[in-house]
PDB file of C-alpha atoms and ligand atoms in Angstrom:
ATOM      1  CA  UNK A  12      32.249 -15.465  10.300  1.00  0.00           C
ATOM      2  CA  UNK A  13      34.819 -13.848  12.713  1.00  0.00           C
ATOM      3  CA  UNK A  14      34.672 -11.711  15.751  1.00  0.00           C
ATOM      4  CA  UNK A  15      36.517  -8.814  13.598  1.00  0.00           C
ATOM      5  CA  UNK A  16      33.504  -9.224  10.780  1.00  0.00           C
ATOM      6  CA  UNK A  17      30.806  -9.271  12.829  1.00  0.00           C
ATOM      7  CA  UNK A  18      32.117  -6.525  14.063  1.00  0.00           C
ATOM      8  CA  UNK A  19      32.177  -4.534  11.327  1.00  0.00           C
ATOM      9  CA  UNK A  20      29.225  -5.383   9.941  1.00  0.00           C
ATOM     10  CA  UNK A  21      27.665  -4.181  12.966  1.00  0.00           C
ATOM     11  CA  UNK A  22      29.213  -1.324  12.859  1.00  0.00           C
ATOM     12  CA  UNK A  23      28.289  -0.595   9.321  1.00  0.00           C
ATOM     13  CA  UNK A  24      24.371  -1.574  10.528  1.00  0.00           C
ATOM     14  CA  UNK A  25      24.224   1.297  13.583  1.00  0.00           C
ATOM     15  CA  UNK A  26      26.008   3.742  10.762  1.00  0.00           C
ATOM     16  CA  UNK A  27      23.460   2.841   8.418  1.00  0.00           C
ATOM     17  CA  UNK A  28      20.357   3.534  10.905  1.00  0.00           C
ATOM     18  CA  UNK A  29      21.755   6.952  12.566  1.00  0.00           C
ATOM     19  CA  UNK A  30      22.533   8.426   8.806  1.00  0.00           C
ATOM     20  CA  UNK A  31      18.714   7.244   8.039  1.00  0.00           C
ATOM     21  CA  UNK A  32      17.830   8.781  11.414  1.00  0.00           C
ATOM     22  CA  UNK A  33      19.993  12.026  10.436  1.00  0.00           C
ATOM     23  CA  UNK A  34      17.870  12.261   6.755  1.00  0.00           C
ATOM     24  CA  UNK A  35      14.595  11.593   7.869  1.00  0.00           C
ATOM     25  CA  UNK A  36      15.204  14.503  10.561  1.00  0.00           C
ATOM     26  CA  UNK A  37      16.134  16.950   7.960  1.00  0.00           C
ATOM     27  CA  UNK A  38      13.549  15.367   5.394  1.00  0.00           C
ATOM     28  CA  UNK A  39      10.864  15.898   8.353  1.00  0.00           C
ATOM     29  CA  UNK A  40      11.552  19.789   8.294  1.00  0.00           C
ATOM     30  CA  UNK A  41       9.487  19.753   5.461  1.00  0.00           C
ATOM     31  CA  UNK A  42       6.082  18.352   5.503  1.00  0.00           C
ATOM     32  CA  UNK A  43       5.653  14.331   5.938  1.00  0.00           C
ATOM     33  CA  UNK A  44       2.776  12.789   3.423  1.00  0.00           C
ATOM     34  CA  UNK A  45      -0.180  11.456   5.289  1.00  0.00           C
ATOM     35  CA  UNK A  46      -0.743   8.659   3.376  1.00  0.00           C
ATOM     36  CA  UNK A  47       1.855   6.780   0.298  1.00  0.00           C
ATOM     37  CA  UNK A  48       0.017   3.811  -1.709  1.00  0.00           C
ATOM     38  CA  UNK A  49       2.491   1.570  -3.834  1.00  0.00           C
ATOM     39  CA  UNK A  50       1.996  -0.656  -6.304  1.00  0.00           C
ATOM     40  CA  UNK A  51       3.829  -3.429  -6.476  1.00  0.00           C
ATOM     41  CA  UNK A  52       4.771  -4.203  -9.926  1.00  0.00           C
ATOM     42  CA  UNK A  53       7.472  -6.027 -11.698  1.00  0.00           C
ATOM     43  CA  UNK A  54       7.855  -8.997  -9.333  1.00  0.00           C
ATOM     44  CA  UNK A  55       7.885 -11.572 -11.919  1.00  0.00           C
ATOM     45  CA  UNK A  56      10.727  -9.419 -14.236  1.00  0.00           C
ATOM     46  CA  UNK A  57      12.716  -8.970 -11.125  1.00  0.00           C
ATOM     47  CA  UNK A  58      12.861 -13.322 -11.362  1.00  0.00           C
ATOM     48  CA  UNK A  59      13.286 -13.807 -14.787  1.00  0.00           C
ATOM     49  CA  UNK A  60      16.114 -10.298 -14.839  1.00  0.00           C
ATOM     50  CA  UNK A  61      17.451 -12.924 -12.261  1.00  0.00           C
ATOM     51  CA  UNK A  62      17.281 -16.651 -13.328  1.00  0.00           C
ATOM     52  CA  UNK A  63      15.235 -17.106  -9.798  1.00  0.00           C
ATOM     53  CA  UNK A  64      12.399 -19.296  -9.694  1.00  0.00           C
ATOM     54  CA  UNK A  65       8.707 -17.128 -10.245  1.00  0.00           C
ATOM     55  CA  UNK A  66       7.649 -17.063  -6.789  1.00  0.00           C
ATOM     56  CA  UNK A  67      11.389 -16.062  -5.878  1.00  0.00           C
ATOM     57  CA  UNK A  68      10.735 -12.248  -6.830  1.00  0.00           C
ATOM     58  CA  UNK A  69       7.276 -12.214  -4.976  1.00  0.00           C
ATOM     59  CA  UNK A  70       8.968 -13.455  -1.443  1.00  0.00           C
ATOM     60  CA  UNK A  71      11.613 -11.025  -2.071  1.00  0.00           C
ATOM     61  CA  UNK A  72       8.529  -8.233  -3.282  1.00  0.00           C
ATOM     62  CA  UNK A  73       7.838  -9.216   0.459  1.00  0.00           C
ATOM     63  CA  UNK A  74      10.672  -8.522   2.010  1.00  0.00           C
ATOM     64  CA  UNK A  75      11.014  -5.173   0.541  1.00  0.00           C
ATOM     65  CA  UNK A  76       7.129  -4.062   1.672  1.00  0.00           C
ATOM     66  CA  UNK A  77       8.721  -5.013   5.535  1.00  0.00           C
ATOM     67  CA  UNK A  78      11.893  -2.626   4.573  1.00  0.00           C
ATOM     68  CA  UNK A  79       9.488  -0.098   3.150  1.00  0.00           C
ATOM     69  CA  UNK A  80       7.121  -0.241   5.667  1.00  0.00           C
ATOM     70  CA  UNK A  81      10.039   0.299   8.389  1.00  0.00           C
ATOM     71  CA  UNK A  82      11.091   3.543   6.864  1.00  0.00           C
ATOM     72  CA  UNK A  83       7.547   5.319   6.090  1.00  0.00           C
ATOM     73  CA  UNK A  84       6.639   4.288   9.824  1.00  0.00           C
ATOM     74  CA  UNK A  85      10.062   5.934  11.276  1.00  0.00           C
ATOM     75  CA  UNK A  86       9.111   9.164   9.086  1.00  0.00           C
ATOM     76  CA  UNK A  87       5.771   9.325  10.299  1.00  0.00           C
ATOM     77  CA  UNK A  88       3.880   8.527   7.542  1.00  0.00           C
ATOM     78  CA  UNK A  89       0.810   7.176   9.062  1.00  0.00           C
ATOM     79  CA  UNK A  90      -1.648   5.366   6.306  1.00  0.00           C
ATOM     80  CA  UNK A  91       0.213   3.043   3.591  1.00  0.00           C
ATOM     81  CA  UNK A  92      -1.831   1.140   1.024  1.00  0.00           C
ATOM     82  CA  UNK A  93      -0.704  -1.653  -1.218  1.00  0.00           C
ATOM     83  CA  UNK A  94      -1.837  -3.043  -4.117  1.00  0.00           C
ATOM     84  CA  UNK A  95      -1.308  -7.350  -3.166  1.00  0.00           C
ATOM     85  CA  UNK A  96      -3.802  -8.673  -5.766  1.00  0.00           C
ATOM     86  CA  UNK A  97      -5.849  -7.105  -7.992  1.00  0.00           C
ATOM     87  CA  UNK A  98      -9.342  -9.031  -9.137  1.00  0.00           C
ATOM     88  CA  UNK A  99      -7.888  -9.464 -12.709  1.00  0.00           C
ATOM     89  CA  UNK A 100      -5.286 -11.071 -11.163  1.00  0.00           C
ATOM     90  CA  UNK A 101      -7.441 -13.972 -10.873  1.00  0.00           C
ATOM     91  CA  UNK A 102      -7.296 -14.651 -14.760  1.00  0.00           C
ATOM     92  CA  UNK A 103      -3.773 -15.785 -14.205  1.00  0.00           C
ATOM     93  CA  UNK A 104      -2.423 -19.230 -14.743  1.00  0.00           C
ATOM     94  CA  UNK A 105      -3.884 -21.224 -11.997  1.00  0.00           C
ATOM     95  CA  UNK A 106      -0.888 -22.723 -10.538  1.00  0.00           C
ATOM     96  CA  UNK A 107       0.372 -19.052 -10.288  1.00  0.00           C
ATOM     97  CA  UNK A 108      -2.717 -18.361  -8.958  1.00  0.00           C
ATOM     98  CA  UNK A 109      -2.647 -20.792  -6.553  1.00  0.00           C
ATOM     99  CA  UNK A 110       1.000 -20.216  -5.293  1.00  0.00           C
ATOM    100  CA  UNK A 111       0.482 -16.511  -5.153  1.00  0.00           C
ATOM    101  CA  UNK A 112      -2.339 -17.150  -2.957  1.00  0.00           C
ATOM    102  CA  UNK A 113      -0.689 -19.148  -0.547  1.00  0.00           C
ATOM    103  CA  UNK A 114       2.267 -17.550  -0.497  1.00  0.00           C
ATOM    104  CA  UNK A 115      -0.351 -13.925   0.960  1.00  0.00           C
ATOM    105  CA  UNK A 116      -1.841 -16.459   3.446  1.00  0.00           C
ATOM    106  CA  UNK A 117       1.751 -16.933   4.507  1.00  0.00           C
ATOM    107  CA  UNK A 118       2.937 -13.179   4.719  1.00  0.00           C
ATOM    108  CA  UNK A 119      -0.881 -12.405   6.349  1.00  0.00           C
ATOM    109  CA  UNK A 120       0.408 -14.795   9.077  1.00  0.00           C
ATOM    110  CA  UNK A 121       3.442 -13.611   9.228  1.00  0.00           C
ATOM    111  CA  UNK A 122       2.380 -10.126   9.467  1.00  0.00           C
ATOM    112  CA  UNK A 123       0.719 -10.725  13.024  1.00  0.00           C
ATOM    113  CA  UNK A 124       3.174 -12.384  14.455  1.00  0.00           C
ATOM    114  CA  UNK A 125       4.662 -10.542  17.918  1.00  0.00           C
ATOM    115  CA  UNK A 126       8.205  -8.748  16.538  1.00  0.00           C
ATOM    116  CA  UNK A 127       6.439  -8.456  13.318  1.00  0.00           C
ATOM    117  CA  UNK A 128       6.459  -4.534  11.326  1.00  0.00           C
ATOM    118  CA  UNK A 129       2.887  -4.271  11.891  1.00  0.00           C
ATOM    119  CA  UNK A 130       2.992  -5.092  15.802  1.00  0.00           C
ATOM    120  CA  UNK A 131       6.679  -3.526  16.491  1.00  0.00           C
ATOM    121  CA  UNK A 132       4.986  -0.020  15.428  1.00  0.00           C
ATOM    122  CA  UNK A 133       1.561  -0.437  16.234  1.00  0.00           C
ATOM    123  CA  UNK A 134      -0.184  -0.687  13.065  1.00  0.00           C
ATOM    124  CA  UNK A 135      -3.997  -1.451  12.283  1.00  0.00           C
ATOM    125  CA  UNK A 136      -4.040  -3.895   9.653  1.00  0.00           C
ATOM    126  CA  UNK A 137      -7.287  -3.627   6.793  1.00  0.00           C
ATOM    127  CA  UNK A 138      -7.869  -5.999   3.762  1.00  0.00           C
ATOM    128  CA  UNK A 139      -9.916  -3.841   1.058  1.00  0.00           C
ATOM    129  CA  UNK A 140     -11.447  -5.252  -1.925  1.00  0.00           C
ATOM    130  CA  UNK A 141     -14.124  -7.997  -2.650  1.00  0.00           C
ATOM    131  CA  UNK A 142     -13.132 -10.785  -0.198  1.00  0.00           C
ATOM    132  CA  UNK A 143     -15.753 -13.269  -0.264  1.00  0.00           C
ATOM    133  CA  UNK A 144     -13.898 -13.877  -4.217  1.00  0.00           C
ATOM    134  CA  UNK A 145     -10.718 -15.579  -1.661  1.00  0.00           C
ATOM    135  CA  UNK A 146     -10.180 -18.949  -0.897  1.00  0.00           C
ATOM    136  CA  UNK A 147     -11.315 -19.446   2.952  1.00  0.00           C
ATOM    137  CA  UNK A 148      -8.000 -20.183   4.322  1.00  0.00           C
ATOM    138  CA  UNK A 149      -6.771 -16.491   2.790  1.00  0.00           C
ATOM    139  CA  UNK A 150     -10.197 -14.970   3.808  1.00  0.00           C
ATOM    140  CA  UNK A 151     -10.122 -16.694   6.999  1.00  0.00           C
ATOM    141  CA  UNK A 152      -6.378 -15.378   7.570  1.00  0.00           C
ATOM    142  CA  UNK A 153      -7.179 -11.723   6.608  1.00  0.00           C
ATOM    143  CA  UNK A 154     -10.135 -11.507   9.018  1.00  0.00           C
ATOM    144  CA  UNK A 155      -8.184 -12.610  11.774  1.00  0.00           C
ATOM    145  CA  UNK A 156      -4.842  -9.808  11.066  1.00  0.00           C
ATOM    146  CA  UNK A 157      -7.610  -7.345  11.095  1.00  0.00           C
ATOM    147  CA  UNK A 158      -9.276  -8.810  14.505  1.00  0.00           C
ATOM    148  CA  UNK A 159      -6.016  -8.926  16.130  1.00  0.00           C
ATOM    149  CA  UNK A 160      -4.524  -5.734  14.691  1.00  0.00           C
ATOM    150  CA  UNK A 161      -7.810  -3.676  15.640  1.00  0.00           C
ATOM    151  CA  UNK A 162      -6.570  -2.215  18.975  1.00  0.00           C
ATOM    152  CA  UNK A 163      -3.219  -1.063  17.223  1.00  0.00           C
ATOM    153  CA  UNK A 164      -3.949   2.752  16.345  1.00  0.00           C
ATOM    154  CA  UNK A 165      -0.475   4.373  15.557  1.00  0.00           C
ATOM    155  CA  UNK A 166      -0.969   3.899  11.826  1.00  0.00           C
ATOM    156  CA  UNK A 167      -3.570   2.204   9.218  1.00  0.00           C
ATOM    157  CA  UNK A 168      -2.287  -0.470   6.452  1.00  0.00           C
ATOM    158  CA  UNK A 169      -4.564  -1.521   3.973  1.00  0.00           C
ATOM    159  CA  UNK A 170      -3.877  -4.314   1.991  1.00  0.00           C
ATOM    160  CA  UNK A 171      -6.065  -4.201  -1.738  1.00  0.00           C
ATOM    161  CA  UNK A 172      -6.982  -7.772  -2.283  1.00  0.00           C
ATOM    162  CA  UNK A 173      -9.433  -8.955  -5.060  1.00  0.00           C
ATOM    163  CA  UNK A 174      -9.311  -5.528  -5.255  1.00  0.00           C
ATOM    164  CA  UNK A 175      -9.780  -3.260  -8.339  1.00  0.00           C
ATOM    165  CA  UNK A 176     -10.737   0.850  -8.281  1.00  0.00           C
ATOM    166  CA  UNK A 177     -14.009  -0.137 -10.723  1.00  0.00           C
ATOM    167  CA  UNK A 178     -15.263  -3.076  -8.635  1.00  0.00           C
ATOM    168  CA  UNK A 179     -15.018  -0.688  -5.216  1.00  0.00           C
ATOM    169  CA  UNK A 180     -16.773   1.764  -7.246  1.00  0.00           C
ATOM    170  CA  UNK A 181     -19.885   0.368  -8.351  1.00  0.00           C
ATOM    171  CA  UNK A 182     -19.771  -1.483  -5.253  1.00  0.00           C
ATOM    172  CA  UNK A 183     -20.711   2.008  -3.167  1.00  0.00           C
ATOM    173  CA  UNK A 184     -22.931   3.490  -5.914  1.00  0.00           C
ATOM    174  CA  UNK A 185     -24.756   0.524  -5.470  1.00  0.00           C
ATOM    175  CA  UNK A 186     -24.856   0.693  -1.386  1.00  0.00           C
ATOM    176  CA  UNK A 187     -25.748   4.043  -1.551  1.00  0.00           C
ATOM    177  CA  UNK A 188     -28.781   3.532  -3.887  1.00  0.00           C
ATOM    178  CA  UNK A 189     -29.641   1.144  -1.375  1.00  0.00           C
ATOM    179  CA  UNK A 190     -29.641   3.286   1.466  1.00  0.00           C
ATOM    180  CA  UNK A 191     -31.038   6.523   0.014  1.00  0.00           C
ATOM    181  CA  UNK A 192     -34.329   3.872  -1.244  1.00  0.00           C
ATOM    182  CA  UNK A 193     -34.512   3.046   2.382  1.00  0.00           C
ATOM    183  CA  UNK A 194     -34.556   6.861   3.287  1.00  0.00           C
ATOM    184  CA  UNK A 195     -38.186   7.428   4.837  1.00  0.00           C
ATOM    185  CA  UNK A 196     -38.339  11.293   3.569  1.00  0.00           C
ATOM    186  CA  UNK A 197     -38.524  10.845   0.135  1.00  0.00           C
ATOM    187  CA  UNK A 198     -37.352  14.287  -0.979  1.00  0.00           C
ATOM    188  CA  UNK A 199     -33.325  13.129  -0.545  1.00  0.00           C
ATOM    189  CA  UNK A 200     -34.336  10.022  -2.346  1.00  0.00           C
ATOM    190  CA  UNK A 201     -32.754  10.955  -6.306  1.00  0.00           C
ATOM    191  CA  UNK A 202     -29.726  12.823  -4.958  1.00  0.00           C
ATOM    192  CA  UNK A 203     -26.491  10.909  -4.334  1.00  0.00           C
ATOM    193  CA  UNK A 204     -23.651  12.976  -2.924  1.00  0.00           C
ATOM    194  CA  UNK A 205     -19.586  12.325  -3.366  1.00  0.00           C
ATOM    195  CA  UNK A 206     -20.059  11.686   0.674  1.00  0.00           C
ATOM    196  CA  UNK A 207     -22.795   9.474  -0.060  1.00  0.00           C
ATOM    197  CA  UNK A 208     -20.481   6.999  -2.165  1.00  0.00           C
ATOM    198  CA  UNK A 209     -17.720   7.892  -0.409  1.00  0.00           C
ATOM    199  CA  UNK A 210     -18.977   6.335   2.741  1.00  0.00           C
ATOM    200  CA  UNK A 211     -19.672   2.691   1.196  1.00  0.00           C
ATOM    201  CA  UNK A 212     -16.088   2.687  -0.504  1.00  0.00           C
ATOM    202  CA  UNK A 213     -13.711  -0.129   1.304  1.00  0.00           C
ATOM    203  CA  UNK A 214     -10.889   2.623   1.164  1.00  0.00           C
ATOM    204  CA  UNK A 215     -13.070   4.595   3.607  1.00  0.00           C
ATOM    205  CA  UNK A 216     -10.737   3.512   6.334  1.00  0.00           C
ATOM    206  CA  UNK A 217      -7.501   6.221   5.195  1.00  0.00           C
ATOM    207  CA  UNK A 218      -7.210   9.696   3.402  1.00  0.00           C
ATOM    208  CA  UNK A 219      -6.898  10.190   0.041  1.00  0.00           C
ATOM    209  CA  UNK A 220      -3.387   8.976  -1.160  1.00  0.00           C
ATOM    210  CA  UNK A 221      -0.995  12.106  -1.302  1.00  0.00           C
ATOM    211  CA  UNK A 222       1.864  10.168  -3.260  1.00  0.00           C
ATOM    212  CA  UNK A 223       0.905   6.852  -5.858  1.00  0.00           C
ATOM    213  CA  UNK A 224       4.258   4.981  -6.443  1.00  0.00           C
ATOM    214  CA  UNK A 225       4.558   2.329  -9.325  1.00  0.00           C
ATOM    215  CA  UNK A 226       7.396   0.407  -9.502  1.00  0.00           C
ATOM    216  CA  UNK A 227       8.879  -1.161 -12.784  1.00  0.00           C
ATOM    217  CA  UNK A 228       8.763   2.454 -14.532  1.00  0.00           C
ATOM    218  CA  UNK A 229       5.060   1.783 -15.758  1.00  0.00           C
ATOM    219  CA  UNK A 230       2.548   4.701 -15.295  1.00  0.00           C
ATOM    220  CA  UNK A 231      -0.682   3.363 -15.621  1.00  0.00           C
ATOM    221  CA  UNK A 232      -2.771   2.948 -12.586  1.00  0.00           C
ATOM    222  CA  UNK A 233      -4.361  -0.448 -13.632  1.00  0.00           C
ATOM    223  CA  UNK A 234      -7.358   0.270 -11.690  1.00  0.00           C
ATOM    224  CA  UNK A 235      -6.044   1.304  -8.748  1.00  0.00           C
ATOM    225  CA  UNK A 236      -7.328   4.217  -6.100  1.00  0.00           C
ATOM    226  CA  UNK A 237      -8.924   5.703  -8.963  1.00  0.00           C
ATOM    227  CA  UNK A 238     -11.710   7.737  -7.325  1.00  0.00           C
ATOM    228  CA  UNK A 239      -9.300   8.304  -4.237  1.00  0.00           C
ATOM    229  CA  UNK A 240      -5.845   9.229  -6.419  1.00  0.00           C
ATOM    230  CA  UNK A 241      -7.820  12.401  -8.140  1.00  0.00           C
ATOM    231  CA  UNK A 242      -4.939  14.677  -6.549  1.00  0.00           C
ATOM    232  CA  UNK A 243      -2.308  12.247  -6.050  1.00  0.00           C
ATOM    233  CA  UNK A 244       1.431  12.719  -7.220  1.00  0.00           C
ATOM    234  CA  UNK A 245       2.071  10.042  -9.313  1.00  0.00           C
ATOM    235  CA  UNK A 246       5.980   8.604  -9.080  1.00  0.00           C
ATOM    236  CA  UNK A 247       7.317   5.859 -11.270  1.00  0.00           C
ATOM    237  CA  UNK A 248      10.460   4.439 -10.999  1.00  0.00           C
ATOM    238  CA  UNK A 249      12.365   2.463 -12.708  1.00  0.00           C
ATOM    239  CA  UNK A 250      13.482  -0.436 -10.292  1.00  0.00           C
ATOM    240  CA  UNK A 251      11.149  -3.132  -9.882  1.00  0.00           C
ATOM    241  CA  UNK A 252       9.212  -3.874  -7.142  1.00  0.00           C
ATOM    242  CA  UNK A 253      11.857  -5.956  -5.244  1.00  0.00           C
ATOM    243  CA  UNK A 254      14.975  -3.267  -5.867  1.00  0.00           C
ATOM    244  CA  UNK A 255      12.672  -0.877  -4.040  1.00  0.00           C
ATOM    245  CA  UNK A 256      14.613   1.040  -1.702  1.00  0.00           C
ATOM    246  CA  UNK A 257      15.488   4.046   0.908  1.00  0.00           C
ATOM    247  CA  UNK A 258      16.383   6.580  -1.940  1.00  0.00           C
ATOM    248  CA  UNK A 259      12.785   5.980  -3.641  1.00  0.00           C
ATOM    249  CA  UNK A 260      10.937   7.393  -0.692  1.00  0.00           C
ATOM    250  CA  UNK A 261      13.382   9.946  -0.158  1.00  0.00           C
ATOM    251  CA  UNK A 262      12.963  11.152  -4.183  1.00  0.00           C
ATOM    252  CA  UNK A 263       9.054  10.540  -3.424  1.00  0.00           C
ATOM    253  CA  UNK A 264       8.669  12.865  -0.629  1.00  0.00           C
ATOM    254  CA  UNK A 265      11.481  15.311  -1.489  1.00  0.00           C
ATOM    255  CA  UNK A 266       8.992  15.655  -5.020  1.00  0.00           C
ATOM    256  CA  UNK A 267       5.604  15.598  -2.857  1.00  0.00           C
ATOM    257  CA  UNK A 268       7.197  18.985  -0.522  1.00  0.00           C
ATOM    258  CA  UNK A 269       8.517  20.596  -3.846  1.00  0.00           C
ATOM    259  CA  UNK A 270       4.817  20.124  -5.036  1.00  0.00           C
ATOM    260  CA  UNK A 271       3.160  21.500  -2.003  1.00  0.00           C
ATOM    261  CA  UNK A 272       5.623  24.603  -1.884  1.00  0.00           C
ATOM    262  CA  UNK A 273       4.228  25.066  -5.664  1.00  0.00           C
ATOM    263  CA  UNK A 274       0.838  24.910  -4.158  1.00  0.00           C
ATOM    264  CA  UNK A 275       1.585  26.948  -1.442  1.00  0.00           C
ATOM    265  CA  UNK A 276       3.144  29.495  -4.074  1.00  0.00           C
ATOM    266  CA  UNK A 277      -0.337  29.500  -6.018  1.00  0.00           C
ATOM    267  CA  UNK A 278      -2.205  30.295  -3.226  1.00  0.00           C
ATOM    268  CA  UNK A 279      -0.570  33.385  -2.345  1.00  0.00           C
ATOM    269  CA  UNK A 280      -0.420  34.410  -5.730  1.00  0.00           C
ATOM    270  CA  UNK A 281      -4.270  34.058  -5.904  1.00  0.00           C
ATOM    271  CA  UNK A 282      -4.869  36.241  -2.688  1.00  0.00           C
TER     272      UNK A 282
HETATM  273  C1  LIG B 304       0.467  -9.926   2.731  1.00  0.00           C
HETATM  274  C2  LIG B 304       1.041  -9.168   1.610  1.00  0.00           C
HETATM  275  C3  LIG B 304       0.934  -7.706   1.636  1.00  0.00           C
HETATM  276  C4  LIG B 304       1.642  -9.857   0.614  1.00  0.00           C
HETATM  277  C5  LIG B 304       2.190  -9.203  -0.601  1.00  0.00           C
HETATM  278  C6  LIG B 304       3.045 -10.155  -1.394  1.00  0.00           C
HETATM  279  C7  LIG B 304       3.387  -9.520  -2.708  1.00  0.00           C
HETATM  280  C8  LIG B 304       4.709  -8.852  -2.875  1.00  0.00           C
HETATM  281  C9  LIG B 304       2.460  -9.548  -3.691  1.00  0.00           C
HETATM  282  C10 LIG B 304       2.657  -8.931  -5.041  1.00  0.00           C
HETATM  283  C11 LIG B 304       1.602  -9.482  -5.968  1.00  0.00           C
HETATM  284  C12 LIG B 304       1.639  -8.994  -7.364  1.00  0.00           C
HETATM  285  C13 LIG B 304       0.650  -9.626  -8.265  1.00  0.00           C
HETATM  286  C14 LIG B 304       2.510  -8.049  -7.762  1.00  0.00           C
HETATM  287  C15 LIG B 304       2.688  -7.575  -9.147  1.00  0.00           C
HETATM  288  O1  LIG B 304       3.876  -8.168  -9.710  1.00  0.00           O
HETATM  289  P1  LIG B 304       3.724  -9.129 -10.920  1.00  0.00           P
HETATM  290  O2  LIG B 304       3.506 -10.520 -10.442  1.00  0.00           O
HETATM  291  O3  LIG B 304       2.608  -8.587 -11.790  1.00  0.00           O
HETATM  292  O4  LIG B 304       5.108  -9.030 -11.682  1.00  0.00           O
HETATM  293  P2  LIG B 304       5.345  -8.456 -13.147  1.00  0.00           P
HETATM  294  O5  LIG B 304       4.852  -7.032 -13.128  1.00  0.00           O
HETATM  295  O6  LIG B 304       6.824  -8.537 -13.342  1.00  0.00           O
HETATM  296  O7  LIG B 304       4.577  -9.307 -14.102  1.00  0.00           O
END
């Protein structure tokens, strides 16, 4: 490539951040959602729409979570959750299985590395969901993002893993049947509260989602953030996963501040 092209297509790069600098200051006039949870669906389609190998559309389902990540972090969106692998997941061909799983171990790795998203913006890196149902080396990999990534404090990612909304659930009923049995004053002892459970789920470590995006223009949750999504906006698209893209989040959060001005709208109207 020439001097003149590179050039240009620097040129066209700095255009392209200041007019994303310019939206995101206008979109930040209204209010910013606290916390956007995405899942990831349609990697597979994306290959086969494509001719690419399977695993093609998951490393490129990667590399549009880094470009996504990159914009909610420059508009101050503090707490992102994604949906990496769900526990039914696991009833997938085993060789997809398998590849699927190494190729997280790779992006966990890659994740901590020093320019990385997470470390360039200061973000603390959890894995929610059952983990003792992952291989060691993916285990041993997410314990150690969330070691190293535990002084960042800027903003919270949580990765679901062996993760489903059902298994979470019963998980902290459970817990919190323990605990209240342990209670010495028996008169608590039969009442659970929604803090009770609350407190044992894995998602304890963000707020409530305020926007659930699903790719691929499916809109069922697929046991995702179900107790946590009660008053989430739901947005489906219709790229897939890997044609994700700037104009998504702007139509998410443009639709998230026309919902709160309805809100806002009610509540005067009630007073
Ligand atoms: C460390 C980290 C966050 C890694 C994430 C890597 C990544 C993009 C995982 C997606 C996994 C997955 C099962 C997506 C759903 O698409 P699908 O396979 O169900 O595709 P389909 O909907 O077309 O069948």
């Amino acid at each position: 490539m020439g001097n003149k092209e590179n050039q240009n297509l620097l040129t066209s790069y700095n255009l392209g951040n200041i007019a994303r600098r310019l939206l995101f200051g206008i979109l930040s006039m209204g209010p910013i959602p606290d916390h956007i949870a995405f899942i990831m669906d349609g990697n597979r389609r994306y290959s086969k729409k494509n001719k690419l190998e399977e695993g093609t559309g998951h490393n490129l389902g990667f590399t549009a979570l880094t470009s996504m990540l990159k914009y909610c972090y420059e508009l101050e969106v503090k707490y992102i959750t994604v949906y990496a692998f769900s526990i039914d997941n696991f009833k997938r061909r085993p060789e997809e299985v398998k590849s699927l799983m190494e190729l997280i171990r790779e992006k966990i790795e890659s994740l901590i590395k020093e320019d990385s998203i997470v470390n360039q913006h200061g973000v603390r890196v959890y894995f929610v969901g059952d983990l003792k149902l992952l291989d060691d080396s993916v285990r041993l990999a997410a314990e150690k993002a969330m070691e190293v990534t535990a002084g960042n404090s800027k903003a919270v990612l949580s990765i679901c893993i062996a993760y489903t909304s059902t298994n979470e659930i019963v998980n902290a009923v459970e817990q919190s049947c323990v605990e209240k049995w342990d209670e010495l004053d028996s008169s608590t002892k039969n009442s659970i509260s929604v803090m009770d459970v609350e407190k044992h789920m894995y998602m304890r470590v963000a707020p409530n989602p305020d926007i659930v995006v699903r790719t691929s223009g499916e809109n069922r949750l697929s046991n995702f953030l179900l107790w946590q999504s009660a008053n989430s906006i739901l947005y489906n698209p219709a790229a897939l996963w890997p044609e994700i893209g700037l104009r998504h989040l702007v139509w998410a959060v443009l639709n998230f501040q026309r919902n709160q001005a309805c809100l806002e709208t009610k509540k005067k109207q009630q007073h």
